[in-house]
CSV table of C-alpha atoms and ligand atoms in Angstrom, one decimal:
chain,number,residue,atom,x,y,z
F,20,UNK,CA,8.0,-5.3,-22.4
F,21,UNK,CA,4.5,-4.4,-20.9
F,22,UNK,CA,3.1,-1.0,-22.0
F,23,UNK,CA,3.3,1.7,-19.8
F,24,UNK,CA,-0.5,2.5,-18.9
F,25,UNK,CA,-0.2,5.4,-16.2
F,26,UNK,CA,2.5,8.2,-16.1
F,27,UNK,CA,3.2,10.9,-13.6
F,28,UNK,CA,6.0,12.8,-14.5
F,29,UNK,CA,7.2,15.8,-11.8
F,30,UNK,CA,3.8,16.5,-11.1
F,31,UNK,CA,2.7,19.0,-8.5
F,32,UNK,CA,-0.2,20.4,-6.6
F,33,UNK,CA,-0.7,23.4,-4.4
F,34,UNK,CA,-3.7,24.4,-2.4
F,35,UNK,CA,-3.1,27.9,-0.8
F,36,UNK,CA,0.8,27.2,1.1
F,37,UNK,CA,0.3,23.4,1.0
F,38,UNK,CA,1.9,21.6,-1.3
F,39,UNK,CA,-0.6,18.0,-1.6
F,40,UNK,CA,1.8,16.3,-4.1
F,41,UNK,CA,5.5,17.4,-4.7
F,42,UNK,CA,6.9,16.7,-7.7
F,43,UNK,CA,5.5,13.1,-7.9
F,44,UNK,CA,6.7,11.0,-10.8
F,45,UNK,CA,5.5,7.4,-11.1
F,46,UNK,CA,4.6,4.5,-13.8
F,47,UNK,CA,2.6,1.6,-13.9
F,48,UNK,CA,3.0,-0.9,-16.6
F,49,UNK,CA,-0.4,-2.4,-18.4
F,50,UNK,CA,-2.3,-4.7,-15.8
F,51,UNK,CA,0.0,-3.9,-12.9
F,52,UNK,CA,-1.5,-3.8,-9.4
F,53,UNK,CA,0.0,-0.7,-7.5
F,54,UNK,CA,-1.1,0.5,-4.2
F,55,UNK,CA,0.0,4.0,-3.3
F,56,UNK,CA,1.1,3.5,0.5
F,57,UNK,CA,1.5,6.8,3.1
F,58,UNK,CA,0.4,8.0,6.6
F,59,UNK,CA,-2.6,10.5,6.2
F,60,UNK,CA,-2.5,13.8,4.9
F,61,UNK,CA,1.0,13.0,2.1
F,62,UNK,CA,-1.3,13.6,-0.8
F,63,UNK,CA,-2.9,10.1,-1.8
F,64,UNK,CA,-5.6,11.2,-2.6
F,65,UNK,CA,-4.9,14.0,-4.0
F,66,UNK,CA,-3.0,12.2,-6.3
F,67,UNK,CA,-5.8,10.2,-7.8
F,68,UNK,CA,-7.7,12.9,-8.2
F,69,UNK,CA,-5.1,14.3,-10.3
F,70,UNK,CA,-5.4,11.3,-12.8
F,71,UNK,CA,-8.8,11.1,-12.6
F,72,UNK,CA,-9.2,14.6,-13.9
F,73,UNK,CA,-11.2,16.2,-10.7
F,74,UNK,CA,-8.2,18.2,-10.2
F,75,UNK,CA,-5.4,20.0,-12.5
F,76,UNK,CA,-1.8,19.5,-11.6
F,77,UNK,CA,-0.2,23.0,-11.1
F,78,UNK,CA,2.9,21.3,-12.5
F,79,UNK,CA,3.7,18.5,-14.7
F,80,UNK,CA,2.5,16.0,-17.2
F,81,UNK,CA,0.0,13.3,-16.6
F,82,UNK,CA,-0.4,10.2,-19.6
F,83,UNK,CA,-2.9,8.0,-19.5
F,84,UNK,CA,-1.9,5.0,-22.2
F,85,UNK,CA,0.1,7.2,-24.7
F,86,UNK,CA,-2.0,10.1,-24.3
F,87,UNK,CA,-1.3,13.2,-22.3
F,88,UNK,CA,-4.7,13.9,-20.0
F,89,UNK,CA,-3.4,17.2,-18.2
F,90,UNK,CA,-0.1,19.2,-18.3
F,91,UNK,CA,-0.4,21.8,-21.5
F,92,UNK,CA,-3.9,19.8,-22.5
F,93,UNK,CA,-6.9,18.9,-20.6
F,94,UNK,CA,-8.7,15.8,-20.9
F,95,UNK,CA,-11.5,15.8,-18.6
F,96,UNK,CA,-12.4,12.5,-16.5
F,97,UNK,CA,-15.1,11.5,-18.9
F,98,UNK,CA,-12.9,11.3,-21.6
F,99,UNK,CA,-9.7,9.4,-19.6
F,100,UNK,CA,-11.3,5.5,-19.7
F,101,UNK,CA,-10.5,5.9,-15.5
F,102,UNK,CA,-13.2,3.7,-13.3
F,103,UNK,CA,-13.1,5.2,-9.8
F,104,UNK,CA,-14.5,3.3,-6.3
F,105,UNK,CA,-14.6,5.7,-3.6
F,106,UNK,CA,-14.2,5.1,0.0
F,107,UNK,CA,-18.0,5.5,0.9
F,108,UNK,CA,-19.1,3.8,-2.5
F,109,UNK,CA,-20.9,6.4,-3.3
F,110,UNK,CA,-24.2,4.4,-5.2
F,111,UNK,CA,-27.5,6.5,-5.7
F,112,UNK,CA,-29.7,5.3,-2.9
F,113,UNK,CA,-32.7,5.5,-4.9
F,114,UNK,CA,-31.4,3.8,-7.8
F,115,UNK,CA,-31.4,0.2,-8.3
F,116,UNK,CA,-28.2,-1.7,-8.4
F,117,UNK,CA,-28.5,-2.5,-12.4
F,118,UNK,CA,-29.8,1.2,-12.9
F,119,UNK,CA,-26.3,2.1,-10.1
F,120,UNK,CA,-24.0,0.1,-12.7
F,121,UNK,CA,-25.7,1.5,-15.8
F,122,UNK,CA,-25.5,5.1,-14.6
F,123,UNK,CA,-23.8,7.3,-17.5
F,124,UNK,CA,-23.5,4.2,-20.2
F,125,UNK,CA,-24.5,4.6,-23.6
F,126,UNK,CA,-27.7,3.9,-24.1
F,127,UNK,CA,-27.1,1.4,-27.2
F,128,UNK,CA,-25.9,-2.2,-25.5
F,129,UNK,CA,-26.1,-0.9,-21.5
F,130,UNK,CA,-28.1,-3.8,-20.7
F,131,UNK,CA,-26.1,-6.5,-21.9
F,132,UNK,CA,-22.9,-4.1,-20.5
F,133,UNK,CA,-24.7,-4.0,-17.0
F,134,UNK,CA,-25.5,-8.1,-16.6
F,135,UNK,CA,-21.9,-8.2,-18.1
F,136,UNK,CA,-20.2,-6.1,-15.1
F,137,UNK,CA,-22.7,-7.8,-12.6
F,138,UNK,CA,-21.6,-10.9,-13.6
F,139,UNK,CA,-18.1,-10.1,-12.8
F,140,UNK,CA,-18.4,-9.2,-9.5
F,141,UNK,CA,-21.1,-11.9,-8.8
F,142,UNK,CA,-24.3,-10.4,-8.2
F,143,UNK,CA,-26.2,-11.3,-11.6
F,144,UNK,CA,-29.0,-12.2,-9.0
F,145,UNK,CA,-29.2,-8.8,-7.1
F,146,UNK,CA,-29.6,-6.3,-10.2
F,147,UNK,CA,-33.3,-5.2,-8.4
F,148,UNK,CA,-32.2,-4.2,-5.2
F,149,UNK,CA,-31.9,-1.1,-3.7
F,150,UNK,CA,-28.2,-0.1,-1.6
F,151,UNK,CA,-30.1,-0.2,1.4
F,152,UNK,CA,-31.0,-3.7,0.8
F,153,UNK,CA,-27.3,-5.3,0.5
F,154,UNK,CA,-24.9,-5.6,2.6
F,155,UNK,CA,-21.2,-3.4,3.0
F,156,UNK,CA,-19.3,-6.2,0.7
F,157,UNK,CA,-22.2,-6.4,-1.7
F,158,UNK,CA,-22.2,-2.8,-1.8
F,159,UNK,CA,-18.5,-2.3,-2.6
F,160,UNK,CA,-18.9,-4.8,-5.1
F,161,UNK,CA,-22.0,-2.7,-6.8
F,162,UNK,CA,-19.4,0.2,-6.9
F,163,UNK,CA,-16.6,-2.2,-8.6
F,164,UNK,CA,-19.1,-3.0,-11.1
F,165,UNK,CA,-20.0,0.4,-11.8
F,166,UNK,CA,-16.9,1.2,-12.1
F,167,UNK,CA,-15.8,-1.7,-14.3
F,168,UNK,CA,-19.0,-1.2,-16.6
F,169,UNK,CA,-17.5,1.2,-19.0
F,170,UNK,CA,-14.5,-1.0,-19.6
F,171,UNK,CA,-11.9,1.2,-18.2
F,172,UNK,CA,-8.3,1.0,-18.9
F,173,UNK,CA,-7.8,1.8,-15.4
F,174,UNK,CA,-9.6,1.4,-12.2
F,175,UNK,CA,-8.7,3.7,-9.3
F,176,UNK,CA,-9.4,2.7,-5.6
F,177,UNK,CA,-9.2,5.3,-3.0
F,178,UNK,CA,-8.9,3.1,0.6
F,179,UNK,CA,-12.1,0.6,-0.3
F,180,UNK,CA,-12.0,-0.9,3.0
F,181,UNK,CA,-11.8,1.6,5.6
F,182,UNK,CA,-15.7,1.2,6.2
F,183,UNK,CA,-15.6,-2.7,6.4
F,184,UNK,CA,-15.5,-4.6,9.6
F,185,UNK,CA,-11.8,-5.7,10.1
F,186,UNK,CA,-13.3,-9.3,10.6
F,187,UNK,CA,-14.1,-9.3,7.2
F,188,UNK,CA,-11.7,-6.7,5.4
F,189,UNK,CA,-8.9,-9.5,4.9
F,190,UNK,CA,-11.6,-11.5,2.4
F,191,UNK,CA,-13.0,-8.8,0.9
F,192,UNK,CA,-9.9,-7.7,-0.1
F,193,UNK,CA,-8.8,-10.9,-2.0
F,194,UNK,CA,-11.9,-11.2,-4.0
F,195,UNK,CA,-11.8,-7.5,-4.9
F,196,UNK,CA,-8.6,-7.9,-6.0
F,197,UNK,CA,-9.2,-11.2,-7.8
F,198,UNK,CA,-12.4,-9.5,-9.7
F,199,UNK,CA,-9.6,-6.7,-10.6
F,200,UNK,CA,-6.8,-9.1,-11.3
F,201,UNK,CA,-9.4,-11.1,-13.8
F,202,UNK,CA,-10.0,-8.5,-15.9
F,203,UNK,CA,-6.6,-7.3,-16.2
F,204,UNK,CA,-7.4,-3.6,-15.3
F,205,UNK,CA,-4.6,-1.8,-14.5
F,206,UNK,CA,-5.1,-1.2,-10.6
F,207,UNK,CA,-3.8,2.1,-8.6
F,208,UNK,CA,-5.3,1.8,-5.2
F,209,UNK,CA,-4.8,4.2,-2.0
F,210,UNK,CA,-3.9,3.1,1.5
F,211,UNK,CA,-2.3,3.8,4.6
F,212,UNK,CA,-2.2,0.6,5.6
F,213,UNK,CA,1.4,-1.2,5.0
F,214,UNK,CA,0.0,-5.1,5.1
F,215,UNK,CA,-2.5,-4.2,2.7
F,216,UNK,CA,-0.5,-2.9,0.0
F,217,UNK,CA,2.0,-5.6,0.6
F,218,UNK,CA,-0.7,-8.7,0.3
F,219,UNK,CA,-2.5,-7.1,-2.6
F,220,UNK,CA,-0.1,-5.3,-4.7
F,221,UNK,CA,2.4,-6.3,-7.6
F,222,UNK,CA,4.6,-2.9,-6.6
F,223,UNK,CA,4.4,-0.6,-3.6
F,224,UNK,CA,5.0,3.4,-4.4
F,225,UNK,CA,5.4,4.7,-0.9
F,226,UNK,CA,4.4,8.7,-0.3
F,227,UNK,CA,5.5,11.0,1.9
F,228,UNK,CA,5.0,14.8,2.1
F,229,UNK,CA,3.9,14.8,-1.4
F,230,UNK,CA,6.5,12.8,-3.0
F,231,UNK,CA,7.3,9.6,-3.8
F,232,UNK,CA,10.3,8.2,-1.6
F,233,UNK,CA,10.0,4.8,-3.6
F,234,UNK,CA,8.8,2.2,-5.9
F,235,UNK,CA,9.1,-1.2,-5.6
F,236,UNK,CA,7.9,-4.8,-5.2
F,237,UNK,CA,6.9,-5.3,-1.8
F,238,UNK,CA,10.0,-7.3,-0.5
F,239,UNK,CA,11.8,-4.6,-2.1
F,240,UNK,CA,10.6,-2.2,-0.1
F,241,UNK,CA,10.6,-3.9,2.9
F,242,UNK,CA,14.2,-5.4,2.7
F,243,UNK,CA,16.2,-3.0,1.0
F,244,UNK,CA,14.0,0.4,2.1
F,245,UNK,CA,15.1,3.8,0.4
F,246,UNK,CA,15.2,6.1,3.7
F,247,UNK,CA,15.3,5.1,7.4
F,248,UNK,CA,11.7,6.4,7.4
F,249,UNK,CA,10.8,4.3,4.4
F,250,UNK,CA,12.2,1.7,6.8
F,251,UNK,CA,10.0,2.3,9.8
F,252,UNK,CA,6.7,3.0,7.7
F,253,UNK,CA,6.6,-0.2,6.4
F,254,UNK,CA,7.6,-2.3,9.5
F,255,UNK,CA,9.6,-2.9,12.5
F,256,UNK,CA,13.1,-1.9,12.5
F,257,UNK,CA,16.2,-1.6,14.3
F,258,UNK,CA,18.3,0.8,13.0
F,259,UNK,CA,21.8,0.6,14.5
F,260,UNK,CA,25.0,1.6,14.3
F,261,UNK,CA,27.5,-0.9,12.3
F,262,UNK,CA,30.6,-0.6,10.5
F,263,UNK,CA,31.4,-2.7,7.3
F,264,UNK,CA,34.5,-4.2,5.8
F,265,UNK,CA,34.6,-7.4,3.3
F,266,UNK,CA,31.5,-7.3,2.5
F,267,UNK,CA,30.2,-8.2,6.1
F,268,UNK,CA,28.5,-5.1,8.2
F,269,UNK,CA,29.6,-5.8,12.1
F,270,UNK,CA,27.0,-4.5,14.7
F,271,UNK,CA,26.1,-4.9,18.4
F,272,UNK,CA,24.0,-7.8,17.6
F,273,UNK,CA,26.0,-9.5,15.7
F,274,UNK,CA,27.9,-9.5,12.1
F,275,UNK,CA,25.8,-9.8,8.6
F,276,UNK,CA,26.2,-9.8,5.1
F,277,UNK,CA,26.3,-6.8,3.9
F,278,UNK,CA,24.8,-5.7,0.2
F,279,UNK,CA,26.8,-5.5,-3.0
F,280,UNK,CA,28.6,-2.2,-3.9
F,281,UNK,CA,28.6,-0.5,-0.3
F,282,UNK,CA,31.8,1.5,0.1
F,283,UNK,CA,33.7,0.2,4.0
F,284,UNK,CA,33.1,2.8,6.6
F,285,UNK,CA,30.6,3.5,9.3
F,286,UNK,CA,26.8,3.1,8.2
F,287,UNK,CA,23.6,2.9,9.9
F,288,UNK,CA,21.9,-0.7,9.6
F,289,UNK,CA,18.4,-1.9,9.4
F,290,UNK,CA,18.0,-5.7,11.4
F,291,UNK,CA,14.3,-6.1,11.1
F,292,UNK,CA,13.0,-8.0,14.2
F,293,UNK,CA,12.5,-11.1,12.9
F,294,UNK,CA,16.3,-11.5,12.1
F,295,UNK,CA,17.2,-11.5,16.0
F,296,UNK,CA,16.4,-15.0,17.7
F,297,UNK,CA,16.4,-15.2,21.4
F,298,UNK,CA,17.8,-18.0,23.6
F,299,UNK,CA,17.3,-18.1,27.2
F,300,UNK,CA,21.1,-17.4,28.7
F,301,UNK,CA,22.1,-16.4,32.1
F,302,UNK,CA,24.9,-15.2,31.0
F,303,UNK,CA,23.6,-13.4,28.3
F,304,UNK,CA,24.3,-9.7,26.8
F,305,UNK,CA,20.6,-8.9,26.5
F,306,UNK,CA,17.1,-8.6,29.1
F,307,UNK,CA,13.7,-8.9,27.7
F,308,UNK,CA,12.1,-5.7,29.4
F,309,UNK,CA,8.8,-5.6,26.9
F,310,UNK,CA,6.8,-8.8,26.0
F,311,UNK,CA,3.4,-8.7,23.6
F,312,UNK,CA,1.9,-11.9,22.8
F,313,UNK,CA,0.4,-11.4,19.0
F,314,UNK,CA,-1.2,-14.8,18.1
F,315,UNK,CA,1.0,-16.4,16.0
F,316,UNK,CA,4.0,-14.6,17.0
F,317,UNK,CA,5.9,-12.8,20.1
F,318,UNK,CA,7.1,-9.3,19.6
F,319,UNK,CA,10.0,-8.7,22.3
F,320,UNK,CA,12.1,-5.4,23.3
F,321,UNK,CA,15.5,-6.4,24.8
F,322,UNK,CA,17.7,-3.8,26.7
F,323,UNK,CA,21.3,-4.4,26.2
F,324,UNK,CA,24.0,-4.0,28.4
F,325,UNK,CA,25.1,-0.4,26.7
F,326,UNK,CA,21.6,0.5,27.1
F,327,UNK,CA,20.4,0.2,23.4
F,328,UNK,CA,17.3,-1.6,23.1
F,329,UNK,CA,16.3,-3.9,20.3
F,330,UNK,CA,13.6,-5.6,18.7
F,331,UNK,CA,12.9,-9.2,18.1
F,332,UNK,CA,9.9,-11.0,16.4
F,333,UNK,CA,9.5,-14.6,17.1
F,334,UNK,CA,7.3,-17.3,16.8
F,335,UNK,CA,4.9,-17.9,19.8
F,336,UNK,CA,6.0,-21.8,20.6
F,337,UNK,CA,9.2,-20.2,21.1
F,338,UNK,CA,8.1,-18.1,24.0
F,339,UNK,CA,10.1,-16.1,26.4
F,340,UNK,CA,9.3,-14.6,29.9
F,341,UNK,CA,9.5,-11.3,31.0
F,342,UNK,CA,12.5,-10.5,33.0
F,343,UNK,CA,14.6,-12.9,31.5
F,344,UNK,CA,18.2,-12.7,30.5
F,345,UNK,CA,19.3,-13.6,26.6
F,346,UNK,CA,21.2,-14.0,24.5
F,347,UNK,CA,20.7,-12.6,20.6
F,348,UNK,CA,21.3,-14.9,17.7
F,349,UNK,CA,21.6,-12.9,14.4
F,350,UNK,CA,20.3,-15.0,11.4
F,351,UNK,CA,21.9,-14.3,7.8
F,352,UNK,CA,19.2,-12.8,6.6
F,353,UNK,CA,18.9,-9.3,4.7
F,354,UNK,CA,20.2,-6.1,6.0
F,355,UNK,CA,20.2,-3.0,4.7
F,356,UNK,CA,22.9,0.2,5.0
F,357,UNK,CA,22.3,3.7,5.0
F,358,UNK,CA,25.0,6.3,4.9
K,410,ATP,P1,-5.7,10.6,4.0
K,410,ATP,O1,-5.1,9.3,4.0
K,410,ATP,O2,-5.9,11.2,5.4
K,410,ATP,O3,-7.0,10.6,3.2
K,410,ATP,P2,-4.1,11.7,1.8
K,410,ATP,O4,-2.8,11.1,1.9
K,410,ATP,O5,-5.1,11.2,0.9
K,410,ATP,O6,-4.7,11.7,3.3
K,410,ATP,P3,-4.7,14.3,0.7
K,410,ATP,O7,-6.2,14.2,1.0
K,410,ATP,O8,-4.3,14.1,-0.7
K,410,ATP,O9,-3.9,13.3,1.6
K,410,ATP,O10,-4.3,15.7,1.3
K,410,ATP,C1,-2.9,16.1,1.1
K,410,ATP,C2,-2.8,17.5,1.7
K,410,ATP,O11,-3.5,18.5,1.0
K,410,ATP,C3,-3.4,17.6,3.2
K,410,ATP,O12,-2.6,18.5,3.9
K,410,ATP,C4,-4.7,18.2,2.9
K,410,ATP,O13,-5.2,18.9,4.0
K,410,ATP,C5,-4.5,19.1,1.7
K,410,ATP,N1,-5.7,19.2,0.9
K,410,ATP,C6,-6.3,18.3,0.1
K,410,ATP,N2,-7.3,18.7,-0.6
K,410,ATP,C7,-7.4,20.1,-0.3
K,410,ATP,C8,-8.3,21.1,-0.7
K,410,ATP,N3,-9.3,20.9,-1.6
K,410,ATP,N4,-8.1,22.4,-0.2
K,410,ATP,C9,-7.0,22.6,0.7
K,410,ATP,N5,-6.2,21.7,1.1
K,410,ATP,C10,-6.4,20.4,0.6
């Protein structure tokens, strides 16, 4: 089994009547990717800070490998092996990059520790510049070196992208995280973005209000989501009314399996879009009264004949006009219950 590296257990942190992070527990094996996923202002950052060591948790215990950092003891953030990037980089302007990446290392083998790190990230070439003299990518990747430098046994990345150009975020993100993966760091980084924590991350601890409503893989999460809002956060959903019996959940659009070990009854039911094909029908139960064109799919709204309206997700060679009358087609795909 992989060594725990990171442990949160039923920490807390107040400022004044606001409580940043509620009771967050959370573990991340050795070499796991995580990526802490919540709308702004649930305590994210906050909750990096905490294991960092630039804050003290109120409540709770805080390990780092299988020591205890903060909670009765205090290990400050020199002394916790924890690499940070920030979201603006934060590189001394008038330093150059090697002198940037060497910043704080022991003076006996820095050199060699310094070509080592910007070797990693692929800028042996670059070690005279200045930050003003690189570009955003080249920069985050100074501050990944920098942070890597000291051979941390964690790296912690607190939204790295939310300066880049979106044109370019989607690349930049896969070599960051192939640099990361390579060294087999264990990785916590910070979003509020959904598809980024889902392309990048080996789990998904989703935040809200300070706590952590779940942890899971990303298909986990998306498929088989702990609370209707953990539902809508991380995509698309209808959420409708259904009833199960034998193991199949019956709704308006249609019956689907249901998952193992629900008890029969009412429940509510999430159908994500994707799961609700469209066929033209005249005679059909259901009018498409919103139609946006995304690229490589269609996203539809359909207004049924009780009223409810539903959501459909379709490829774009499948394309249906506004106005038109259809008919849903469930496919057997994944559902998930709530009671
Ligand atoms: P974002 O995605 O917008 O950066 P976040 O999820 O990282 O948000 P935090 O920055 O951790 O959230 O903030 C959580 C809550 O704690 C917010 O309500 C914030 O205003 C509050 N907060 C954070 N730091 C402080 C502080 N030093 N003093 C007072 N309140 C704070």
């Amino acid at each position: 089994m992989t060594p725990t590296m990171i442990r949160l257990e039923g920490v807390s942190k107040r400022f004044g009547a606001v409580r940043a992070v509620d009771e967050a527990s959370l573990e991340l094996g050795k070499g796991e990717f995580l990526a802490l996923l919540g709308p702004s202002g649930c305590g994210k950052t906050t909750l990096l800070r905490l294991l960092a060591g630039f804050e003290a948790p109120d409540e709770g215990l805080v390990w780092i490998g299988d020591q205890i950092v903060a909670g009765g003891v205090w290990v400050p953030p020199e002394r916790r092996h924890v690499g940070m990037v920030f979201q603006d980089y934060a590189l001394f302007p008038h330093l150059t990059v090697s002198r940037n990446v060497g910043y704080g290392l022991p003076r006996g083998g820095r050199a060699a520790r310094v070509r080592e790190a910007l070797g990693l990230v692929g800028l042996s070439a670059l070690g005279d510049r200045y930050p003003d003299e690189l570009s955003g990518g080249q920069q985050q990747r100074v501050a990944l070196a920098r942070a890597l430098a000291p051979e941390p046994a964690v790296v912690l990345l607190d939204e790295p992208w939310s300066n880049i150009d979106p044109v370019l975020r989607s690349s930049m993100r896969e070599e960051l995280a192939s640099i990361l993966r390579a060294t087999g760091v264990t990785v916590l980084l910070v979003t509020h973005e959904q598809e980024e924590a889902f392309s990048l991350a080996d789990r998904v601890a989703l935040m809200r209000d300070g706590a952590i409503v779940q942890a899971g893989t990303p298909e986990e999460i998306y498929y088989g989501p702990a609370t209707r809002w953990a539902a809508e956060f991380v995509g698309a959903a209808n959420v409708l009314p259904g009833r199960l019996a034998d193991g199949l959940v019956e709704t308006l659009v249609g019956r689907f399996p249901a998952p193992n070990g629900d008890a029969p009854g009412d429940v509510q039911v999430l159908v994500r879009p994707e799961l609700l094909e469209l066929a033209v029908d005249p005679d059909g139960d259901g009018e498409v009264i919103c139609r946006e064109f995304r690229g490589h799919d269609v996203f539809y709204r359909v207004r049924l004949a009780d009223g409810t309206t539903v959501c459909s997700q379709r490829p774009s060679n499948e394309s249906i006009p506004l106005g038109v009358r259809v008919a849903l087609r469930p496919h057997a795909g994944r559902v998930a219950l709530f009671h």
